[in-house]
Amino acid sequence: EVRSPCCATFNLVRLVKNRGNGSQQLMLANVSKQQVALFSAVPRPHGKSLAHRSELKQAKRIVVKLGSAVVTRDECGLALGRLASIVEQVAMLQNQGREMMIVTSGAVAFGKQRLRHEILLSQSVRQALHSGQNQLKEMVIPVLEARACAAAGQSGLMALYETMFTQYSTCTAQILVTNLDFHDEQKRRNLNSTLHELLRMNIVPIINTNDAVVPPPVPNSDLQGVNVISIKDNDSLAARLAVEMKADLLIALSDVEGLYDRPPGTDDAKLIDIFYPGDQQSITYGTKSRVGIGGMEAKVKAALWALQGGTSVVIANGTHPKVTGHVITDIVEGKKVGTFFSEVKPAGPTVEQQTEMARHAGRALASLDPEQRGEIICSLADLLTEKKDEILSANKRDMELATTSGRLSQPLIDRLSLSSAKLNSLAIGLRQLAVSSRDSVGRVLRRTKVANNLELEQITVPIGVLLVIFESRPDCLPQVSALAIASGNALLLKGGKEASNTNRILHQLTQEALSSHGVTDAIQLVSTREEVEDLCRLDKLIDLIIPRGSSQLVRDIQRAAKGIPVLGHSEGICHIYVDNEASIDKAIDIVRDSKCDYPAACNAMETLLIHRDLLRTPIFDQIIDMLRTEHVKIHAGPRFASYLTFSPSEVKSLRTEYGDLECCIEVVDSMQDAVDHIHKYGSSHTDVIVTENEETAEQFLQQVDSACVFWNSSSRFADGYRFGLGAEVGISTARIHARGPVGLEGLLTTKWVLRGAGHTVADFSEQGSMKYLHENIPVPQKGFS
């Protein structure tokens, strides 16, 4: 089917109108007055590029370069939907108060499509008149000259941009340039003045080389076929323009994820996250794209030239269907997208290098004897007590900074605090773990005799590389490190900034313990500016993510994880149900301990369920008096509030994790009613029944579908150390892999080992000479519990 570019333009205009109004309203609603004020300020002094991705949020003047592979579709015609998405992002940033400029390819592609249509139409009319029939003969389209295509396509391309930007109340202007406009001083000043005036009037300049008058491309290179187009390389133009206009950021979009150390698609090709001047010798360039004449080498040269001129540069993929709709805004938000060019080389390794180091050392750790791994853990336990004063001194600095800043809530400050008692408990737990871990890695779970001389074993092995992200709690670091050592896993740790001093010394002590067996790098502390969302994208390097912190942190990580399993609980909404046959003393002690011992913990009680028969009885009055004495703020559930003339503030939600001296009280009619309430509003973490009726308790224990279910005991027992695991990486409410407090066994997976004597599957076919036996062989127990 032959379609006119005009038809394509009309269809796109209609498409953009349909989606544009709603998108525009949503977009403008998200632009706060603070954002507009921020980017309406005087531009930052130019001359030095931004050093880190996180600083890209400060970029006010931005050049977006659209390569030919981004603008065109299948090497012929324009990628209309892709362009609409890019326009939407540019318009959003423009409406935030930033100054946006676009350097675009596409005129040749648009013109070629148009001229091909005209040639086909002309030939079909002539052939019909000549033959007297409507039947068309095979038509041959001549090779089209690029400058003629550009002349025919430039107006259509600009009309397309203008129509799309209009949907976002954004005005555009076209500027065509040649090399002379930069080399001739008068023309350069004129160009500079025009662009500044357009930006001052909040207009988006759309710049392109004037391909109608440029010299022809190299012969026999690009225009050798009807469906192959040649677009003049705009990389150098974008770099020149960015430096000339003192832009803060140049975003160069192409058809690859960024810069690789060797041609993409080849074995072991790695995407370079940050590229520094002087690293060119480490790059092996491939052939250029069939569309465009620049190639990656030209992009790198242009990027380095712009960087030297004070403009930061990111090269990224503008064609990926899953990310095109937010690639530009992601870059400006500082997310790890594409390759970022920086002049500031960090002193330490990148997070990717840290992960590779951890993986390599982790394999050596897994190969150590169980006794050797136990020695490392015991050494770490000894260091926690020997270096107690240094640890507490570092923790004191973190506490003072957290208190002075006022940014942390009281529950987080409580989690940040360390004490001699906490360090002693940590050391005891680590020594306990060292003993129980001796038969962990390589433990045989199952042995089967498949056939004569053919035996199968299922054995435990490390998962690989773990990423543990934790907030505030520095005591998490030695716990998780010891579990990783015991299970032979490599470990990447990302702690909160609020505990940076404490985390640093604890990690140093961990590496000191690891050094005794030459596996220092197996546990790495991420201290760079890496955002959590960026770490969650390292799906080729990390095997499991374990978040330890607030429910919001866990949810954010679960959303951000790209193909990496996440082990954690969404919330710790724990219930205590006080039955009508409960002991007064037990109920008071259990409720007090569950709520008041450590209210910031995820296993603290958040909702107290009271049997209806206990209302206005001594047990109820004593529980209320105890909570008031402990300064616990009470929120009334809907049913509880209905029983009271003057009730506490009614709870906003029965699914609330307070993490503080607050709780909800609700009334239920029976044990079954309590179970139903827990299933509806709980988080499957830890739930408790207080009763003297054994039958009622057993029904509760069997029916409640939570990771931990207790009878007549505090919810605070839900902990790896208290369960005898030595330590835990967290509590999981998931229903696969590991559930409840996750200790050593939760960090192991399995592999199958088959030992044969030349067996083949054909031996066991109907015509074969062998038969399957599948006999279980006893597995010797080595005291593992």
PDB file of N, CA, C and O in Angstrom, residues 491-542:
ATOM      1  N   LEU A 491      27.924 -10.431  48.835  1.00  0.00           N
ATOM      2  CA  LEU A 491      26.970  -9.502  49.426  1.00  0.00           C
ATOM      3  C   LEU A 491      27.298  -8.065  49.056  1.00  0.00           C
ATOM      4  O   LEU A 491      28.439  -7.620  49.141  1.00  0.00           O
ATOM      5  N   LEU A 492      26.252  -7.360  48.630  1.00  0.00           N
ATOM      6  CA  LEU A 492      26.327  -5.928  48.351  1.00  0.00           C
ATOM      7  C   LEU A 492      25.417  -5.244  49.361  1.00  0.00           C
ATOM      8  O   LEU A 492      24.228  -5.570  49.454  1.00  0.00           O
ATOM      9  N   LEU A 493      25.955  -4.303  50.131  1.00  0.00           N
ATOM     10  CA  LEU A 493      25.208  -3.631  51.184  1.00  0.00           C
ATOM     11  C   LEU A 493      24.969  -2.170  50.823  1.00  0.00           C
ATOM     12  O   LEU A 493      25.904  -1.458  50.435  1.00  0.00           O
ATOM     13  N   LYS A 494      23.726  -1.732  50.946  1.00  0.00           N
ATOM     14  CA  LYS A 494      23.390  -0.324  50.722  1.00  0.00           C
ATOM     15  C   LYS A 494      22.657   0.186  51.955  1.00  0.00           C
ATOM     16  O   LYS A 494      21.490  -0.114  52.181  1.00  0.00           O
ATOM     17  N   GLY A 495      23.368   0.926  52.788  1.00  0.00           N
ATOM     18  CA  GLY A 495      22.770   1.467  53.998  1.00  0.00           C
ATOM     19  C   GLY A 495      22.326   2.897  53.802  1.00  0.00           C
ATOM     20  O   GLY A 495      22.682   3.568  52.824  1.00  0.00           O
ATOM     21  N   GLY A 496      21.552   3.399  54.756  1.00  0.00           N
ATOM     22  CA  GLY A 496      21.094   4.777  54.687  1.00  0.00           C
ATOM     23  C   GLY A 496      22.197   5.755  55.054  1.00  0.00           C
ATOM     24  O   GLY A 496      23.116   5.434  55.811  1.00  0.00           O
ATOM     25  N   LYS A 497      22.096   6.984  54.519  1.00  0.00           N
ATOM     26  CA  LYS A 497      23.098   8.008  54.809  1.00  0.00           C
ATOM     27  C   LYS A 497      23.136   8.345  56.296  1.00  0.00           C
ATOM     28  O   LYS A 497      24.177   8.750  56.819  1.00  0.00           O
ATOM     29  N   GLU A 498      21.985   8.177  56.973  1.00  0.00           N
ATOM     30  CA  GLU A 498      21.914   8.543  58.382  1.00  0.00           C
ATOM     31  C   GLU A 498      22.820   7.680  59.251  1.00  0.00           C
ATOM     32  O   GLU A 498      23.157   8.060  60.369  1.00  0.00           O
ATOM     33  N   ALA A 499      23.234   6.508  58.750  1.00  0.00           N
ATOM     34  CA  ALA A 499      24.089   5.609  59.541  1.00  0.00           C
ATOM     35  C   ALA A 499      25.454   5.427  58.880  1.00  0.00           C
ATOM     36  O   ALA A 499      26.118   4.421  59.106  1.00  0.00           O
ATOM     37  N   SER A 500      25.878   6.398  58.089  1.00  0.00           N
ATOM     38  CA  SER A 500      27.088   6.216  57.274  1.00  0.00           C
ATOM     39  C   SER A 500      28.338   5.972  58.119  1.00  0.00           C
ATOM     40  O   SER A 500      29.174   5.132  57.784  1.00  0.00           O
ATOM     41  N   ASN A 501      28.510   6.679  59.221  1.00  0.00           N
ATOM     42  CA  ASN A 501      29.713   6.497  60.058  1.00  0.00           C
ATOM     43  C   ASN A 501      29.735   5.123  60.707  1.00  0.00           C
ATOM     44  O   ASN A 501      30.762   4.440  60.715  1.00  0.00           O
ATOM     45  N   THR A 502      28.570   4.706  61.247  1.00  0.00           N
ATOM     46  CA  THR A 502      28.498   3.392  61.889  1.00  0.00           C
ATOM     47  C   THR A 502      28.667   2.280  60.872  1.00  0.00           C
ATOM     48  O   THR A 502      29.392   1.300  61.119  1.00  0.00           O
ATOM     49  N   ASN A 503      28.013   2.410  59.738  1.00  0.00           N
ATOM     50  CA  ASN A 503      28.124   1.380  58.695  1.00  0.00           C
ATOM     51  C   ASN A 503      29.556   1.234  58.208  1.00  0.00           C
ATOM     52  O   ASN A 503      30.021   0.122  57.926  1.00  0.00           O
ATOM     53  N   ARG A 504      30.253   2.362  58.111  1.00  0.00           N
ATOM     54  CA  ARG A 504      31.626   2.324  57.592  1.00  0.00           C
ATOM     55  C   ARG A 504      32.535   1.503  58.503  1.00  0.00           C
ATOM     56  O   ARG A 504      33.284   0.641  58.033  1.00  0.00           O
ATOM     57  N   ILE A 505      32.474   1.734  59.801  1.00  0.00           N
ATOM     58  CA  ILE A 505      33.365   0.986  60.702  1.00  0.00           C
ATOM     59  C   ILE A 505      32.943  -0.471  60.810  1.00  0.00           C
ATOM     60  O   ILE A 505      33.788  -1.377  60.871  1.00  0.00           O
ATOM     61  N   LEU A 506      31.641  -0.739  60.797  1.00  0.00           N
ATOM     62  CA  LEU A 506      31.199  -2.133  60.850  1.00  0.00           C
ATOM     63  C   LEU A 506      31.629  -2.895  59.605  1.00  0.00           C
ATOM     64  O   LEU A 506      31.997  -4.076  59.688  1.00  0.00           O
ATOM     65  N   HIS A 507      31.609  -2.226  58.452  1.00  0.00           N
ATOM     66  CA  HIS A 507      32.060  -2.890  57.219  1.00  0.00           C
ATOM     67  C   HIS A 507      33.568  -3.123  57.260  1.00  0.00           C
ATOM     68  O   HIS A 507      34.062  -4.165  56.805  1.00  0.00           O
ATOM     69  N   GLN A 508      34.304  -2.173  57.811  1.00  0.00           N
ATOM     70  CA  GLN A 508      35.756  -2.350  57.934  1.00  0.00           C
ATOM     71  C   GLN A 508      36.080  -3.558  58.806  1.00  0.00           C
ATOM     72  O   GLN A 508      36.991  -4.342  58.493  1.00  0.00           O
ATOM     73  N   LEU A 509      35.340  -3.730  59.882  1.00  0.00           N
ATOM     74  CA  LEU A 509      35.564  -4.879  60.760  1.00  0.00           C
ATOM     75  C   LEU A 509      35.190  -6.176  60.052  1.00  0.00           C
ATOM     76  O   LEU A 509      35.862  -7.206  60.225  1.00  0.00           O
ATOM     77  N   THR A 510      34.132  -6.131  59.246  1.00  0.00           N
ATOM     78  CA  THR A 510      33.736  -7.322  58.483  1.00  0.00           C
ATOM     79  C   THR A 510      34.828  -7.716  57.497  1.00  0.00           C
ATOM     80  O   THR A 510      35.170  -8.907  57.372  1.00  0.00           O
ATOM     81  N   GLN A 511      35.381  -6.733  56.808  1.00  0.00           N
ATOM     82  CA  GLN A 511      36.452  -7.038  55.853  1.00  0.00           C
ATOM     83  C   GLN A 511      37.715  -7.516  56.562  1.00  0.00           C
ATOM     84  O   GLN A 511      38.451  -8.359  56.026  1.00  0.00           O
ATOM     85  N   GLU A 512      37.955  -7.000  57.747  1.00  0.00           N
ATOM     86  CA  GLU A 512      39.106  -7.477  58.539  1.00  0.00           C
ATOM     87  C   GLU A 512      38.942  -8.955  58.870  1.00  0.00           C
ATOM     88  O   GLU A 512      39.911  -9.730  58.791  1.00  0.00           O
ATOM     89  N   ALA A 513      37.729  -9.361  59.242  1.00  0.00           N
ATOM     90  CA  ALA A 513      37.477 -10.776  59.532  1.00  0.00           C
ATOM     91  C   ALA A 513      37.610 -11.623  58.274  1.00  0.00           C
ATOM     92  O   ALA A 513      38.169 -12.739  58.315  1.00  0.00           O
ATOM     93  N   LEU A 514      37.122 -11.129  57.144  1.00  0.00           N
ATOM     94  CA  LEU A 514      37.205 -11.872  55.881  1.00  0.00           C
ATOM     95  C   LEU A 514      38.650 -12.026  55.398  1.00  0.00           C
ATOM     96  O   LEU A 514      38.996 -13.006  54.740  1.00  0.00           O
ATOM     97  N   SER A 515      39.492 -11.048  55.718  1.00  0.00           N
ATOM     98  CA  SER A 515      40.866 -11.053  55.202  1.00  0.00           C
ATOM     99  C   SER A 515      41.680 -12.229  55.724  1.00  0.00           C
ATOM    100  O   SER A 515      42.672 -12.624  55.116  1.00  0.00           O
ATOM    101  N   SER A 516      41.251 -12.810  56.851  1.00  0.00           N
ATOM    102  CA  SER A 516      42.013 -13.931  57.413  1.00  0.00           C
ATOM    103  C   SER A 516      42.035 -15.126  56.475  1.00  0.00           C
ATOM    104  O   SER A 516      42.930 -15.975  56.567  1.00  0.00           O
ATOM    105  N   HIS A 517      41.065 -15.211  55.558  1.00  0.00           N
ATOM    106  CA  HIS A 517      41.043 -16.300  54.584  1.00  0.00           C
ATOM    107  C   HIS A 517      41.048 -15.785  53.145  1.00  0.00           C
ATOM    108  O   HIS A 517      40.641 -16.492  52.217  1.00  0.00           O
ATOM    109  N   GLY A 518      41.486 -14.542  52.959  1.00  0.00           N
ATOM    110  CA  GLY A 518      41.708 -13.999  51.620  1.00  0.00           C
ATOM    111  C   GLY A 518      40.462 -13.740  50.802  1.00  0.00           C
ATOM    112  O   GLY A 518      40.512 -13.790  49.567  1.00  0.00           O
ATOM    113  N   VAL A 519      39.332 -13.465  51.453  1.00  0.00           N
ATOM    114  CA  VAL A 519      38.083 -13.209  50.709  1.00  0.00           C
ATOM    115  C   VAL A 519      37.504 -11.854  51.120  1.00  0.00           C
ATOM    116  O   VAL A 519      36.292 -11.682  51.264  1.00  0.00           O
ATOM    117  N   THR A 520      38.375 -10.866  51.254  1.00  0.00           N
ATOM    118  CA  THR A 520      37.974  -9.539  51.732  1.00  0.00           C
ATOM    119  C   THR A 520      36.875  -8.921  50.880  1.00  0.00           C
ATOM    120  O   THR A 520      35.979  -8.247  51.398  1.00  0.00           O
ATOM    121  N   ASP A 521      36.939  -9.118  49.558  1.00  0.00           N
ATOM    122  CA  ASP A 521      36.018  -8.430  48.651  1.00  0.00           C
ATOM    123  C   ASP A 521      34.637  -9.069  48.563  1.00  0.00           C
ATOM    124  O   ASP A 521      33.774  -8.574  47.831  1.00  0.00           O
ATOM    125  N   ALA A 522      34.409 -10.152  49.288  1.00  0.00           N
ATOM    126  CA  ALA A 522      33.126 -10.859  49.166  1.00  0.00           C
ATOM    127  C   ALA A 522      31.954 -10.023  49.662  1.00  0.00           C
ATOM    128  O   ALA A 522      30.810 -10.244  49.266  1.00  0.00           O
ATOM    129  N   ILE A 523      32.220  -9.063  50.547  1.00  0.00           N
ATOM    130  CA  ILE A 523      31.161  -8.201  51.075  1.00  0.00           C
ATOM    131  C   ILE A 523      31.530  -6.755  50.788  1.00  0.00           C
ATOM    132  O   ILE A 523      32.577  -6.274  51.239  1.00  0.00           O
ATOM    133  N   GLN A 524      30.684  -6.078  50.020  1.00  0.00           N
ATOM    134  CA  GLN A 524      30.951  -4.715  49.569  1.00  0.00           C
ATOM    135  C   GLN A 524      29.911  -3.763  50.139  1.00  0.00           C
ATOM    136  O   GLN A 524      28.719  -4.074  50.179  1.00  0.00           O
ATOM    137  N   LEU A 525      30.351  -2.592  50.553  1.00  0.00           N
ATOM    138  CA  LEU A 525      29.454  -1.530  51.019  1.00  0.00           C
ATOM    139  C   LEU A 525      29.369  -0.466  49.944  1.00  0.00           C
ATOM    140  O   LEU A 525      30.380   0.123  49.564  1.00  0.00           O
ATOM    141  N   VAL A 526      28.176  -0.233  49.425  1.00  0.00           N
ATOM    142  CA  VAL A 526      27.980   0.778  48.379  1.00  0.00           C
ATOM    143  C   VAL A 526      27.944   2.147  49.044  1.00  0.00           C
ATOM    144  O   VAL A 526      27.006   2.479  49.766  1.00  0.00           O
ATOM    145  N   SER A 527      28.972   2.932  48.800  1.00  0.00           N
ATOM    146  CA  SER A 527      29.045   4.266  49.406  1.00  0.00           C
ATOM    147  C   SER A 527      29.034   5.364  48.359  1.00  0.00           C
ATOM    148  O   SER A 527      29.270   6.529  48.662  1.00  0.00           O
ATOM    149  N   THR A 528      28.757   4.988  47.089  1.00  0.00           N
ATOM    150  CA  THR A 528      28.693   5.983  46.016  1.00  0.00           C
ATOM    151  C   THR A 528      27.311   6.623  46.011  1.00  0.00           C
ATOM    152  O   THR A 528      26.472   6.361  46.862  1.00  0.00           O
ATOM    153  N   ARG A 529      27.044   7.451  45.007  1.00  0.00           N
ATOM    154  CA  ARG A 529      25.768   8.156  44.916  1.00  0.00           C
ATOM    155  C   ARG A 529      24.686   7.309  44.253  1.00  0.00           C
ATOM    156  O   ARG A 529      23.689   7.842  43.797  1.00  0.00           O
ATOM    157  N   GLU A 530      24.908   6.012  44.165  1.00  0.00           N
ATOM    158  CA  GLU A 530      23.926   5.162  43.490  1.00  0.00           C
ATOM    159  C   GLU A 530      22.555   5.248  44.159  1.00  0.00           C
ATOM    160  O   GLU A 530      22.434   5.117  45.373  1.00  0.00           O
ATOM    161  N   GLU A 531      21.527   5.474  43.360  1.00  0.00           N
ATOM    162  CA  GLU A 531      20.171   5.457  43.871  1.00  0.00           C
ATOM    163  C   GLU A 531      19.699   4.005  43.978  1.00  0.00           C
ATOM    164  O   GLU A 531      20.144   3.133  43.221  1.00  0.00           O
ATOM    165  N   VAL A 532      18.792   3.760  44.911  1.00  0.00           N
ATOM    166  CA  VAL A 532      18.267   2.411  45.109  1.00  0.00           C
ATOM    167  C   VAL A 532      17.639   1.889  43.827  1.00  0.00           C
ATOM    168  O   VAL A 532      17.814   0.725  43.454  1.00  0.00           O
ATOM    169  N   GLU A 533      16.913   2.749  43.111  1.00  0.00           N
ATOM    170  CA  GLU A 533      16.253   2.328  41.879  1.00  0.00           C
ATOM    171  C   GLU A 533      17.277   1.866  40.839  1.00  0.00           C
ATOM    172  O   GLU A 533      17.028   0.927  40.085  1.00  0.00           O
ATOM    173  N   ASP A 534      18.437   2.526  40.807  1.00  0.00           N
ATOM    174  CA  ASP A 534      19.473   2.128  39.855  1.00  0.00           C
ATOM    175  C   ASP A 534      20.072   0.779  40.222  1.00  0.00           C
ATOM    176  O   ASP A 534      20.368  -0.048  39.356  1.00  0.00           O
ATOM    177  N   LEU A 535      20.253   0.524  41.519  1.00  0.00           N
ATOM    178  CA  LEU A 535      20.776  -0.771  41.953  1.00  0.00           C
ATOM    179  C   LEU A 535      19.821  -1.896  41.573  1.00  0.00           C
ATOM    180  O   LEU A 535      20.243  -3.001  41.242  1.00  0.00           O
ATOM    181  N   CYS A 536      18.539  -1.592  41.627  1.00  0.00           N
ATOM    182  CA  CYS A 536      17.532  -2.618  41.324  1.00  0.00           C
ATOM    183  C   CYS A 536      17.499  -2.977  39.847  1.00  0.00           C
ATOM    184  O   CYS A 536      16.782  -3.909  39.455  1.00  0.00           O
ATOM    185  N   ARG A 537      18.217  -2.258  39.028  1.00  0.00           N
ATOM    186  CA  ARG A 537      18.245  -2.557  37.599  1.00  0.00           C
ATOM    187  C   ARG A 537      19.416  -3.460  37.201  1.00  0.00           C
ATOM    188  O   ARG A 537      19.556  -3.820  36.034  1.00  0.00           O
ATOM    189  N   LEU A 538      20.238  -3.829  38.168  1.00  0.00           N
ATOM    190  CA  LEU A 538      21.423  -4.647  37.864  1.00  0.00           C
ATOM    191  C   LEU A 538      21.052  -6.123  37.835  1.00  0.00           C
ATOM    192  O   LEU A 538      21.610  -6.949  38.550  1.00  0.00           O
ATOM    193  N   ASP A 539      20.095  -6.454  36.974  1.00  0.00           N
ATOM    194  CA  ASP A 539      19.569  -7.818  36.966  1.00  0.00           C
ATOM    195  C   ASP A 539      20.571  -8.839  36.460  1.00  0.00           C
ATOM    196  O   ASP A 539      20.414 -10.033  36.722  1.00  0.00           O
ATOM    197  N   LYS A 540      21.600  -8.407  35.752  1.00  0.00           N
ATOM    198  CA  LYS A 540      22.604  -9.345  35.262  1.00  0.00           C
ATOM    199  C   LYS A 540      23.710  -9.592  36.281  1.00  0.00           C
ATOM    200  O   LYS A 540      24.571 -10.449  36.067  1.00  0.00           O
ATOM    201  N   LEU A 541      23.686  -8.845  37.375  1.00  0.00           N
ATOM    202  CA  LEU A 541      24.751  -8.950  38.368  1.00  0.00           C
ATOM    203  C   LEU A 541      24.248  -9.425  39.728  1.00  0.00           C
ATOM    204  O   LEU A 541      24.987 -10.050  40.487  1.00  0.00           O
ATOM    205  N   ILE A 542      22.989  -9.125  40.057  1.00  0.00           N
ATOM    206  CA  ILE A 542      22.448  -9.408  41.388  1.00  0.00           C
ATOM    207  C   ILE A 542      21.378 -10.489  41.282  1.00  0.00           C
ATOM    208  O   ILE A 542      20.542 -10.468  40.374  1.00  0.00           O
TER     209      ILE A 542
END
